[in-house]
Amino acid sequence: MTPVFLEVKNISKSFASNAVLRDICFDIREGEVHALIGENGAGKSTLIKIIGGIYQPDSGEINIDGQVVHCANPIQAMERGVSIVHQELSLAQNLSVAENIFMRREIINKIGFIKWDVIRQRSREIFDQIGIEINPSDLVGTLSVGMQQVVEIAKAISLKARVILMDEPTSSLSEKEIDRLFTLIRELKKQKVSIVYVSHKISEVMEISDRVSVLRDGRLVFTKDARETSVQDIISAMVGREINNIYPARSKGVGEVVLQCKGLTRYGYFRDIDFEAHSGEILGFYGLIGAGRSEIARAVVGADKLTSGEIFIDGQKTVIKNPEEALKKGIAYLTEDRKQMGLFLDFSVAKNITSSTPSKFTNESGFIKSHNIAAVAEDVVRALTIKTDNLDTDVVFLSGGNQQKVLLGKWILPKPRVLIVDEPTRGVDVGAKALIHQKLRGLADEGMALVVISSEMPEIMGLSDRLAIFREGRLTEVLDNSKGQVSQNDIMERAVK
Ligand SMILES: Nc1ncnc2c1ncn2[C@@H]1O[C@H](COP(=O)(O)OP(=O)(O)OP(=O)(O)O)[C@@H](O)[C@H]1O
Ligand SMILES: [Mg+2]
């Protein structure tokens, strides 16, 4: 029997009156991958943060190697071999890779300067060890989310972590990057490093885990050997009922062209993109990460400059200078990056939901009509089943999946004619995912034109009426999927060279 490295004993935690974890018992064996699964708001990130010394439990204890330990902060946890790779990445964007890895324990020479050559060299050694090429001098902000994740893992390795807590490590990774992460995890296992792995992608979890624990409403439902459970078993433990991920029916009728794009080009990102979005229809954008889909969306709403190309709304040629103007002209873009661009984390749920429609909530003299805000926000919270104590809670205190729902609510509210959603179900649990799919189809049925960008093949196939496939900044083909006739192969052939 593999020895237990870390044991969580009867841990409970509340935030004000909200009991988030109740009497949790859970252990991590040496060199195992232990998955932690549960609905949005079930308490997964909170448990991870308690193990990692970020939060203190109200009661219960943590043992490492059979000894009770108290970690007052993440540094103390790291000293005992516990590192976290966060759900929302937390690296300093304007520092180099090497500085991030050796943050707060820079290697200093006699006169107090950082020994750059040493930290660069050590970073390089770690990347060699894990077989990934990253230049330690690069600024973290210039790396893809996937690569930033690798930097966080490199940091954990440099700290000689014995357990790495990964909170939704693959929610923004491409399939290739996921493969690479899995290879890395298998390598770490061989070195007896344990991994706690939080994810909503259950099939993925089954592939990589040795054991699976399910949390529901702050309680541990079960811990089982991965071989002794199944996707259905896990889902019913999570939600207490069966969910078959059945996609909504297709378009009831495609209307006129609302948005037409001709020859859109942004040097270095995408070239000669032609497409049109019809009222009543969901147009899917599929491509591997780096294919240019988000960049096109950003340029359409004026967040980035186009080198050339034309945009027509209702047949009228138009120029869009920035996202506010886009919204005025009826085009909204829900970004994939909720932390940097999507939400105001220090603002309340109500303010975030209504932030894209400010004029609706001010009277003639510009004062905010707060009772209207509350009423409208309440409706959105109910419609999207957003789990929050109340409407005044700051968004930063919501779980990741619930933040995603707030973001969706914010962009649905102004009722745009064209809604572009980028990875709309990122970090969202299976039940909530089905709800968001229904909601998107409902909007199309009401006459909105939807563009859905997704890297998840089943989602894009299940949802789209037509499917635009991108490869390296080019639109390779738009496929008719009005009867769900497009196959995985059809897509891959056009997405990969
Ligand atoms: N710092 C905090 N203050 C107040 N409430 C919090 C705080 N952190 C988390 N919560 C609440 O605790 C509950 C559990 O949140 P947690 O982030 O642990 O969920 P999760 O299982 O990670 O969900 P997701 O899958 O959406 O990431 C939620 O209701 C959340 O609003
Ligand atoms: Mg979470």
CSV table of C-alpha atoms in Angstrom, one decimal, residues 5-466:
chain,number,residue,atom,x,y,z
A,5,PHE,CA,1.7,11.9,2.4
A,6,LEU,CA,-1.0,14.3,3.5
A,7,GLU,CA,-4.2,13.8,5.4
A,8,VAL,CA,-7.1,16.2,5.8
A,9,LYS,CA,-9.1,15.4,9.0
A,10,ASN,CA,-12.6,16.7,9.6
A,11,ILE,CA,-12.1,20.1,8.1
A,12,SER,CA,-14.9,22.6,8.2
A,13,LYS,CA,-14.9,26.1,6.8
A,14,SER,CA,-17.5,28.9,6.6
A,15,PHE,CA,-17.5,32.4,5.1
A,16,ALA,CA,-19.8,34.4,7.3
A,17,SER,CA,-22.9,32.3,7.4
A,18,ASN,CA,-22.1,30.3,4.3
A,19,ALA,CA,-20.9,26.8,5.3
A,20,VAL,CA,-18.6,26.0,2.4
A,21,LEU,CA,-16.8,22.8,3.7
A,22,ARG,CA,-18.3,20.4,6.3
A,23,ASP,CA,-16.3,17.8,8.0
A,24,ILE,CA,-14.1,16.9,5.1
A,25,CYS,CA,-11.8,13.8,5.4
A,26,PHE,CA,-9.5,13.3,2.5
A,27,ASP,CA,-6.0,12.0,1.9
A,28,ILE,CA,-3.2,12.2,-0.6
A,29,ARG,CA,-0.9,9.2,-1.2
A,30,GLU,CA,2.6,9.5,-2.4
A,31,GLY,CA,2.9,9.7,-6.2
A,32,GLU,CA,-0.8,9.5,-6.9
A,33,VAL,CA,-3.0,11.7,-9.0
A,34,HIS,CA,-6.1,12.4,-6.9
A,35,ALA,CA,-9.0,14.1,-8.7
A,36,LEU,CA,-11.3,16.4,-6.9
A,37,ILE,CA,-14.7,16.9,-8.7
A,38,GLY,CA,-17.9,18.8,-7.9
A,39,GLU,CA,-20.3,21.4,-9.2
A,40,ASN,CA,-19.5,25.1,-9.3
A,41,GLY,CA,-19.4,26.3,-5.8
A,42,ALA,CA,-19.1,22.9,-4.2
A,43,GLY,CA,-16.0,24.0,-2.3
A,44,LYS,CA,-13.1,22.5,-4.4
A,45,SER,CA,-11.0,25.7,-4.6
A,46,THR,CA,-11.6,26.4,-0.9
A,47,LEU,CA,-10.3,23.0,0.1
A,48,ILE,CA,-7.3,23.4,-2.1
A,49,LYS,CA,-6.6,26.8,-0.6
A,50,ILE,CA,-6.8,25.4,2.9
A,51,ILE,CA,-4.4,22.6,2.1
A,52,GLY,CA,-2.1,25.2,0.5
A,53,GLY,CA,-2.1,27.5,3.6
A,54,ILE,CA,-4.1,30.4,1.9
A,55,TYR,CA,-7.1,29.9,4.1
A,56,GLN,CA,-7.3,28.6,7.7
A,57,PRO,CA,-9.9,26.0,8.5
A,58,ASP,CA,-12.5,26.8,11.2
A,59,SER,CA,-12.0,23.3,12.6
A,60,GLY,CA,-10.2,20.1,11.8
A,61,GLU,CA,-6.5,19.4,11.1
A,62,ILE,CA,-4.0,18.6,8.4
A,63,ASN,CA,-1.3,16.0,8.9
A,64,ILE,CA,1.8,15.7,6.8
A,65,ASP,CA,3.8,12.4,7.1
A,66,GLY,CA,1.6,11.7,10.1
A,67,GLN,CA,2.4,14.9,12.0
A,68,VAL,CA,-0.1,17.7,12.6
A,69,VAL,CA,0.9,20.8,10.7
A,70,HIS,CA,-0.3,24.4,10.8
A,71,CYS,CA,0.4,26.4,7.7
A,72,ALA,CA,-0.3,30.1,8.4
A,73,ASN,CA,0.5,31.1,4.8
A,74,PRO,CA,1.4,29.6,1.4
A,75,ILE,CA,5.1,30.0,2.1
A,76,GLN,CA,4.9,27.8,5.1
A,77,ALA,CA,2.9,25.3,3.1
A,78,MET,CA,5.6,25.4,0.3
A,79,GLU,CA,8.3,24.7,2.9
A,80,ARG,CA,6.4,21.6,3.8
A,81,GLY,CA,6.2,20.5,0.2
A,82,VAL,CA,2.8,21.8,-0.8
A,83,SER,CA,2.4,24.0,-3.9
A,84,ILE,CA,-0.6,25.4,-5.7
A,85,VAL,CA,-1.2,26.0,-9.4
A,86,HIS,CA,-4.2,28.3,-9.2
A,87,GLN,CA,-7.5,28.3,-11.2
A,88,GLU,CA,-6.9,31.9,-12.1
A,89,LEU,CA,-3.2,32.2,-12.9
A,90,SER,CA,-1.4,34.3,-10.5
A,91,LEU,CA,2.0,35.0,-12.0
A,92,ALA,CA,3.4,38.6,-12.3
A,93,GLN,CA,2.8,39.4,-15.9
A,94,ASN,CA,5.5,42.0,-16.3
A,95,LEU,CA,8.3,40.0,-14.7
A,96,SER,CA,10.4,37.4,-16.5
A,97,VAL,CA,9.8,33.6,-16.3
A,98,ALA,CA,12.9,33.2,-14.2
A,99,GLU,CA,11.9,36.0,-11.8
A,100,ASN,CA,8.5,34.4,-11.4
A,101,ILE,CA,9.9,31.0,-10.6
A,102,PHE,CA,12.3,32.3,-8.0
A,103,MET,CA,10.0,35.1,-6.7
A,104,ARG,CA,10.7,36.1,-3.1
A,105,ARG,CA,13.7,33.8,-2.8
A,106,GLU,CA,15.8,35.5,-5.4
A,107,ILE,CA,19.4,34.4,-5.3
A,108,ILE,CA,21.4,37.4,-4.2
A,109,ASN,CA,25.1,38.0,-4.5
A,110,LYS,CA,27.3,39.6,-1.8
A,111,ILE,CA,26.4,43.1,-2.6
A,112,GLY,CA,22.7,42.4,-2.7
A,113,PHE,CA,22.0,42.1,-6.4
A,114,ILE,CA,20.0,39.2,-7.9
A,115,LYS,CA,22.2,36.7,-9.6
A,116,TRP,CA,20.4,36.7,-12.9
A,117,ASP,CA,22.6,34.1,-14.5
A,118,VAL,CA,22.0,31.7,-11.7
A,119,ILE,CA,18.2,32.0,-11.7
A,120,ARG,CA,18.1,31.8,-15.5
A,121,GLN,CA,20.3,28.7,-15.4
A,122,ARG,CA,18.3,27.0,-12.8
A,123,SER,CA,15.1,27.8,-14.6
A,124,ARG,CA,16.5,26.3,-17.8
A,125,GLU,CA,17.5,23.1,-15.9
A,126,ILE,CA,13.9,22.7,-14.7
A,127,PHE,CA,12.5,23.2,-18.2
A,128,ASP,CA,15.0,20.7,-19.5
A,129,GLN,CA,14.0,18.2,-16.9
A,130,ILE,CA,10.3,18.5,-17.9
A,131,GLY,CA,11.2,18.7,-21.6
A,132,ILE,CA,9.5,22.0,-22.4
A,133,GLU,CA,11.2,24.8,-24.2
A,134,ILE,CA,10.6,28.2,-22.6
A,135,ASN,CA,13.1,31.1,-22.5
A,136,PRO,CA,13.6,32.1,-18.9
A,137,SER,CA,14.2,35.7,-19.9
A,138,ASP,CA,10.8,36.0,-21.6
A,139,LEU,CA,8.2,38.1,-19.9
A,140,VAL,CA,5.4,36.0,-18.5
A,141,GLY,CA,2.8,38.3,-20.0
A,142,THR,CA,3.9,37.3,-23.5
A,143,LEU,CA,3.2,33.6,-22.9
A,144,SER,CA,0.0,31.7,-23.6
A,145,VAL,CA,-2.1,30.6,-20.7
A,146,GLY,CA,-0.9,27.1,-21.2
A,147,MET,CA,2.8,28.1,-21.0
A,148,GLN,CA,2.1,30.2,-17.9
A,149,GLN,CA,0.7,27.1,-16.4
A,150,VAL,CA,3.9,25.3,-17.2
A,151,VAL,CA,5.8,28.1,-15.5
A,152,GLU,CA,3.7,27.7,-12.3
A,153,ILE,CA,4.5,24.0,-12.4
A,154,ALA,CA,8.2,24.7,-12.9
A,155,LYS,CA,8.0,27.0,-9.8
A,156,ALA,CA,6.5,24.1,-7.8
A,157,ILE,CA,9.2,21.8,-9.0
A,158,SER,CA,11.9,24.3,-8.1
A,159,LEU,CA,10.4,24.4,-4.6
A,160,LYS,CA,10.8,20.6,-4.4
A,161,ALA,CA,7.0,20.2,-4.0
A,162,ARG,CA,5.8,16.8,-2.8
A,163,VAL,CA,2.3,17.6,-3.7
A,164,ILE,CA,1.1,20.0,-6.4
A,165,LEU,CA,-2.5,21.2,-6.1
A,166,MET,CA,-3.8,21.9,-9.7
A,167,ASP,CA,-7.0,23.9,-9.8
A,168,GLU,CA,-8.5,23.4,-13.3
A,169,PRO,CA,-5.2,23.2,-15.0
A,170,THR,CA,-6.7,22.5,-18.5
A,171,SER,CA,-9.6,24.9,-18.7
A,172,SER,CA,-7.7,27.1,-21.1
A,173,LEU,CA,-5.4,24.6,-22.8
A,174,SER,CA,-5.5,23.2,-26.3
A,175,GLU,CA,-5.6,19.4,-26.8
A,176,LYS,CA,-1.9,19.4,-27.6
A,177,GLU,CA,-1.1,21.3,-24.4
A,178,ILE,CA,-3.3,18.9,-22.4
A,179,ASP,CA,-1.3,16.0,-23.8
A,180,ARG,CA,1.9,17.7,-22.8
A,181,LEU,CA,0.6,18.4,-19.3
A,182,PHE,CA,-0.4,14.8,-18.9
A,183,THR,CA,3.0,13.6,-19.9
A,184,LEU,CA,4.5,16.0,-17.4
A,185,ILE,CA,2.1,14.7,-14.6
A,186,ARG,CA,3.2,11.1,-15.4
A,187,GLU,CA,6.8,12.1,-15.2
A,188,LEU,CA,6.2,13.8,-11.8
A,189,LYS,CA,4.4,10.7,-10.5
A,190,LYS,CA,7.5,8.7,-11.2
A,191,GLN,CA,9.4,11.1,-9.0
A,192,LYS,CA,6.8,10.3,-6.3
A,193,VAL,CA,5.3,13.8,-6.5
A,194,SER,CA,1.5,13.7,-5.8
A,195,ILE,CA,-1.0,15.7,-7.8
A,196,VAL,CA,-4.4,16.9,-6.7
A,197,TYR,CA,-6.3,17.6,-9.8
A,198,VAL,CA,-9.5,19.7,-10.0
A,199,SER,CA,-11.4,19.6,-13.2
A,200,HIS,CA,-14.9,19.7,-14.8
A,201,LYS,CA,-13.8,17.5,-17.7
A,202,ILE,CA,-14.7,14.2,-16.3
A,203,SER,CA,-13.5,12.0,-19.1
A,204,GLU,CA,-10.1,13.7,-18.9
A,205,VAL,CA,-10.0,13.1,-15.2
A,206,MET,CA,-10.7,9.4,-15.7
A,207,GLU,CA,-7.7,9.2,-18.0
A,208,ILE,CA,-5.1,10.7,-15.6
A,209,SER,CA,-6.3,9.9,-12.1
A,210,ASP,CA,-5.6,7.1,-9.7
A,211,ARG,CA,-8.4,8.1,-7.3
A,212,VAL,CA,-11.4,10.3,-7.5
A,213,SER,CA,-13.1,12.3,-4.7
A,214,VAL,CA,-16.5,14.0,-5.3
A,215,LEU,CA,-17.6,17.1,-3.3
A,216,ARG,CA,-21.2,18.2,-3.2
A,217,ASP,CA,-22.4,21.2,-1.3
A,218,GLY,CA,-19.3,21.2,0.8
A,219,ARG,CA,-19.5,17.5,1.8
A,220,LEU,CA,-17.4,14.7,0.6
A,221,VAL,CA,-19.6,12.2,-1.2
A,222,PHE,CA,-17.0,9.5,-1.9
A,223,THR,CA,-13.4,8.7,-2.6
A,224,LYS,CA,-13.0,5.8,-5.1
A,225,ASP,CA,-10.4,4.1,-7.1
A,226,ALA,CA,-10.7,5.5,-10.6
A,227,ARG,CA,-11.0,2.0,-12.0
A,228,GLU,CA,-14.0,1.4,-9.8
A,229,THR,CA,-16.1,4.3,-10.9
A,230,SER,CA,-17.5,5.7,-14.1
A,231,VAL,CA,-18.4,9.0,-15.7
A,232,GLN,CA,-22.1,8.5,-14.9
A,233,ASP,CA,-21.3,7.4,-11.3
A,234,ILE,CA,-19.3,10.6,-10.8
A,235,ILE,CA,-22.0,12.8,-12.3
A,236,SER,CA,-24.8,11.5,-10.2
A,237,ALA,CA,-22.7,11.8,-7.1
A,238,MET,CA,-22.0,15.5,-8.0
A,239,VAL,CA,-25.5,16.6,-8.8
A,240,GLY,CA,-27.7,14.0,-7.3
A,241,ARG,CA,-29.4,13.2,-10.5
A,242,GLU,CA,-28.5,11.9,-14.0
A,243,ILE,CA,-27.5,14.4,-16.6
A,244,ASN,CA,-27.1,13.4,-20.2
A,245,ASN,CA,-25.3,16.1,-22.0
A,246,ILE,CA,-27.9,16.5,-24.7
A,247,TYR,CA,-27.6,19.6,-26.8
A,248,PRO,CA,-30.6,21.8,-27.6
A,249,ALA,CA,-32.4,21.5,-30.9
A,250,ARG,CA,-31.0,23.3,-33.8
A,251,SER,CA,-32.1,26.6,-35.3
A,252,LYS,CA,-35.9,27.1,-35.8
A,253,GLY,CA,-35.2,29.3,-38.8
A,254,VAL,CA,-32.4,31.3,-40.0
A,255,GLY,CA,-33.1,35.0,-40.7
A,256,GLU,CA,-31.3,37.8,-42.4
A,257,VAL,CA,-27.6,38.6,-42.3
A,258,VAL,CA,-26.9,40.9,-39.4
A,259,LEU,CA,-23.2,41.0,-39.4
A,260,GLN,CA,-21.0,40.6,-42.5
A,261,CYS,CA,-17.2,40.7,-42.5
A,262,LYS,CA,-15.2,40.9,-45.7
A,263,GLY,CA,-11.5,40.4,-46.0
A,264,LEU,CA,-10.7,41.0,-42.4
A,265,THR,CA,-6.9,41.1,-41.9
A,266,ARG,CA,-4.7,41.9,-39.0
A,267,TYR,CA,-1.0,41.4,-39.9
A,268,GLY,CA,0.6,38.6,-37.9
A,269,TYR,CA,-2.8,37.3,-36.6
A,270,PHE,CA,-5.3,36.6,-39.4
A,271,ARG,CA,-5.8,37.1,-43.1
A,272,ASP,CA,-8.7,37.5,-45.5
A,273,ILE,CA,-11.5,36.4,-43.2
A,274,ASP,CA,-15.0,36.4,-44.8
A,275,PHE,CA,-18.0,35.4,-42.8
A,276,GLU,CA,-21.6,36.4,-42.1
A,277,ALA,CA,-23.7,35.8,-39.0
A,278,HIS,CA,-27.5,35.4,-39.4
A,279,SER,CA,-30.2,36.3,-37.1
A,280,GLY,CA,-31.6,33.1,-35.4
A,281,GLU,CA,-28.5,31.1,-36.0
A,282,ILE,CA,-25.5,29.9,-34.0
A,283,LEU,CA,-22.3,30.1,-36.0
A,284,GLY,CA,-19.5,28.1,-34.4
A,285,PHE,CA,-15.8,29.1,-34.7
A,286,TYR,CA,-13.5,26.1,-34.2
A,287,GLY,CA,-9.7,26.0,-34.4
A,288,LEU,CA,-6.8,24.9,-32.4
A,289,ILE,CA,-5.4,27.5,-29.9
A,290,GLY,CA,-3.5,30.1,-31.9
A,291,ALA,CA,-5.8,29.7,-35.0
A,292,GLY,CA,-6.8,33.4,-34.6
A,293,ARG,CA,-10.4,33.1,-33.5
A,294,SER,CA,-10.3,35.3,-30.4
A,295,GLU,CA,-8.1,37.8,-32.3
A,296,ILE,CA,-10.8,38.1,-35.0
A,297,ALA,CA,-13.5,38.7,-32.4
A,298,ARG,CA,-11.4,41.3,-30.7
A,299,ALA,CA,-10.8,43.1,-34.0
A,300,VAL,CA,-14.5,43.0,-34.9
A,301,VAL,CA,-15.5,44.8,-31.8
A,302,GLY,CA,-12.7,47.3,-32.1
A,303,ALA,CA,-10.5,46.1,-29.2
A,304,ASP,CA,-7.6,45.6,-31.7
A,305,LYS,CA,-7.0,47.4,-35.0
A,306,LEU,CA,-7.7,45.8,-38.3
A,307,THR,CA,-5.0,46.2,-41.0
A,308,SER,CA,-7.7,46.0,-43.6
A,309,GLY,CA,-11.2,44.6,-44.3
A,310,GLU,CA,-14.8,45.7,-44.1
A,311,ILE,CA,-17.6,45.2,-41.6
A,312,PHE,CA,-21.3,45.6,-42.4
A,313,ILE,CA,-24.2,45.7,-40.0
A,314,ASP,CA,-27.6,45.1,-41.6
A,315,GLY,CA,-25.9,45.7,-44.9
A,316,GLN,CA,-24.5,49.1,-43.9
A,317,LYS,CA,-20.8,49.5,-43.9
A,318,THR,CA,-19.5,50.6,-40.5
A,319,VAL,CA,-16.3,51.3,-38.7
A,320,ILE,CA,-16.0,50.2,-35.1
A,321,LYS,CA,-13.4,52.0,-33.0
A,322,ASN,CA,-13.8,50.3,-29.6
A,323,PRO,CA,-16.0,47.8,-27.8
A,324,GLU,CA,-18.3,50.5,-26.3
A,325,GLU,CA,-19.1,51.6,-29.8
A,326,ALA,CA,-19.6,48.0,-30.9
A,327,LEU,CA,-22.1,47.5,-28.2
A,328,LYS,CA,-23.9,50.7,-29.3
A,329,LYS,CA,-24.1,49.3,-32.8
A,330,GLY,CA,-25.4,46.0,-31.4
A,331,ILE,CA,-22.4,43.7,-31.2
A,332,ALA,CA,-21.2,42.3,-27.8
A,333,TYR,CA,-18.1,40.2,-27.2
A,334,LEU,CA,-17.8,38.0,-24.1
A,335,THR,CA,-14.1,37.4,-23.7
A,336,GLU,CA,-12.4,34.2,-22.8
A,337,ASP,CA,-10.3,35.9,-20.2
A,338,ARG,CA,-12.6,36.7,-17.3
A,339,LYS,CA,-10.0,37.9,-15.0
A,340,GLN,CA,-8.1,40.4,-17.2
A,341,MET,CA,-10.8,41.7,-19.4
A,342,GLY,CA,-14.2,40.4,-18.5
A,343,LEU,CA,-15.2,41.2,-14.9
A,344,PHE,CA,-14.6,43.9,-12.3
A,345,LEU,CA,-13.6,41.5,-9.5
A,346,ASP,CA,-13.9,44.1,-6.7
A,347,PHE,CA,-17.4,45.1,-7.8
A,348,SER,CA,-20.6,43.4,-6.7
A,349,VAL,CA,-22.5,40.8,-8.6
A,350,ALA,CA,-25.2,43.4,-9.4
A,351,LYS,CA,-22.8,46.0,-10.6
A,352,ASN,CA,-21.0,43.5,-12.9
A,353,ILE,CA,-24.2,42.2,-14.4
A,354,THR,CA,-25.4,45.7,-15.2
A,355,SER,CA,-22.0,47.2,-16.2
A,356,SER,CA,-22.5,46.9,-19.9
A,357,THR,CA,-25.9,48.7,-19.8
A,358,PRO,CA,-25.2,51.7,-17.6
A,359,SER,CA,-27.7,54.0,-19.4
A,360,LYS,CA,-30.6,51.8,-18.5
A,361,PHE,CA,-30.0,52.4,-14.9
A,362,THR,CA,-29.5,56.1,-14.6
A,363,ASN,CA,-32.2,58.7,-14.5
A,364,GLU,CA,-32.2,61.9,-16.6
A,365,SER,CA,-29.8,63.7,-14.3
A,366,GLY,CA,-27.4,60.8,-14.4
A,367,PHE,CA,-28.1,59.3,-10.9
A,368,ILE,CA,-28.1,55.6,-10.6
A,369,LYS,CA,-31.5,54.0,-9.9
A,370,SER,CA,-30.3,51.2,-7.6
A,371,HIS,CA,-33.6,49.5,-7.1
A,372,ASN,CA,-33.7,48.9,-10.9
A,373,ILE,CA,-30.2,47.4,-10.8
A,374,ALA,CA,-31.2,45.0,-8.0
A,375,ALA,CA,-34.4,43.9,-9.7
A,376,VAL,CA,-32.7,43.3,-13.1
A,377,ALA,CA,-29.6,41.6,-11.5
A,378,GLU,CA,-31.9,39.4,-9.4
A,379,ASP,CA,-33.6,38.1,-12.6
A,380,VAL,CA,-30.3,37.3,-14.2
A,381,VAL,CA,-29.0,35.5,-11.1
A,382,ARG,CA,-32.1,33.4,-11.0
A,383,ALA,CA,-32.1,32.7,-14.8
A,384,LEU,CA,-28.5,31.5,-14.8
A,385,THR,CA,-28.6,29.9,-11.3
A,386,ILE,CA,-25.7,32.0,-10.1
A,387,LYS,CA,-24.6,30.8,-6.7
A,388,THR,CA,-24.0,33.9,-4.5
A,389,ASP,CA,-24.9,34.9,-1.0
A,390,ASN,CA,-26.5,38.1,-2.3
A,391,LEU,CA,-26.3,40.6,-5.1
A,392,ASP,CA,-23.9,42.9,-3.2
A,393,THR,CA,-21.2,40.2,-2.8
A,394,ASP,CA,-18.0,41.1,-4.7
A,395,VAL,CA,-17.5,38.9,-7.7
A,396,VAL,CA,-14.0,37.9,-6.4
A,397,PHE,CA,-15.7,35.8,-3.7
A,398,LEU,CA,-17.7,33.7,-6.2
A,399,SER,CA,-16.4,30.4,-7.4
A,400,GLY,CA,-14.8,30.3,-10.8
A,401,GLY,CA,-17.8,28.8,-12.6
A,402,ASN,CA,-20.2,31.3,-11.0
A,403,GLN,CA,-17.9,34.1,-12.2
A,404,GLN,CA,-18.3,32.8,-15.7
A,405,LYS,CA,-22.1,32.9,-15.4
A,406,VAL,CA,-21.9,36.5,-14.2
A,407,LEU,CA,-19.9,37.3,-17.3
A,408,LEU,CA,-22.5,35.7,-19.5
A,409,GLY,CA,-25.3,37.6,-17.7
A,410,LYS,CA,-23.5,40.9,-18.3
A,411,TRP,CA,-23.5,40.4,-22.0
A,412,ILE,CA,-27.0,39.0,-22.4
A,413,LEU,CA,-28.6,41.9,-20.6
A,414,PRO,CA,-28.1,44.7,-23.2
A,415,LYS,CA,-29.7,42.3,-25.8
A,416,PRO,CA,-27.2,42.8,-28.5
A,417,ARG,CA,-28.1,41.8,-32.1
A,418,VAL,CA,-24.9,39.9,-32.4
A,419,LEU,CA,-23.3,38.1,-29.4
A,420,ILE,CA,-19.9,36.7,-29.8
A,421,VAL,CA,-19.0,34.4,-26.9
A,422,ASP,CA,-15.5,33.1,-26.4
A,423,GLU,CA,-15.3,29.8,-24.5
A,424,PRO,CA,-18.6,30.4,-22.8
A,425,THR,CA,-18.5,27.3,-20.6
A,426,ARG,CA,-14.9,27.5,-19.5
A,427,GLY,CA,-14.7,26.2,-15.9
A,428,VAL,CA,-18.4,25.5,-15.7
A,429,ASP,CA,-19.8,22.2,-14.3
A,430,VAL,CA,-21.8,19.7,-16.4
A,431,GLY,CA,-25.2,20.8,-15.2
A,432,ALA,CA,-24.5,24.5,-15.6
A,433,LYS,CA,-23.1,23.8,-19.0
A,434,ALA,CA,-26.3,22.3,-20.3
A,435,LEU,CA,-28.1,25.4,-18.9
A,436,ILE,CA,-25.8,27.8,-20.8
A,437,HIS,CA,-26.3,25.8,-24.0
A,438,GLN,CA,-30.1,26.1,-23.6
A,439,LYS,CA,-29.7,29.8,-22.9
A,440,LEU,CA,-27.6,30.4,-26.0
A,441,ARG,CA,-30.1,28.5,-28.2
A,442,GLY,CA,-32.9,30.5,-26.6
A,443,LEU,CA,-31.3,33.8,-27.6
A,444,ALA,CA,-30.9,32.6,-31.2
A,445,ASP,CA,-34.5,31.6,-31.2
A,446,GLU,CA,-35.4,35.1,-30.1
A,447,GLY,CA,-33.6,36.4,-33.2
A,448,MET,CA,-30.1,37.1,-32.0
A,449,ALA,CA,-27.1,36.2,-34.2
A,450,LEU,CA,-24.6,34.1,-32.1
A,451,VAL,CA,-21.0,33.4,-32.8
A,452,VAL,CA,-19.7,30.7,-30.4
A,453,ILE,CA,-15.9,30.3,-30.1
A,454,SER,CA,-15.0,27.0,-28.5
A,455,SER,CA,-12.1,24.7,-28.4
A,456,GLU,CA,-14.3,21.8,-27.2
A,457,MET,CA,-15.2,19.7,-30.1
A,458,PRO,CA,-18.4,18.1,-28.7
A,459,GLU,CA,-19.6,21.6,-27.7
A,460,ILE,CA,-19.0,23.2,-31.0
A,461,MET,CA,-20.5,20.2,-32.9
A,462,GLY,CA,-23.5,20.0,-30.6
A,463,LEU,CA,-24.3,23.7,-30.7
A,464,SER,CA,-23.6,25.1,-34.1
A,465,ASP,CA,-25.9,25.5,-37.1
A,466,ARG,CA,-22.9,26.3,-39.3
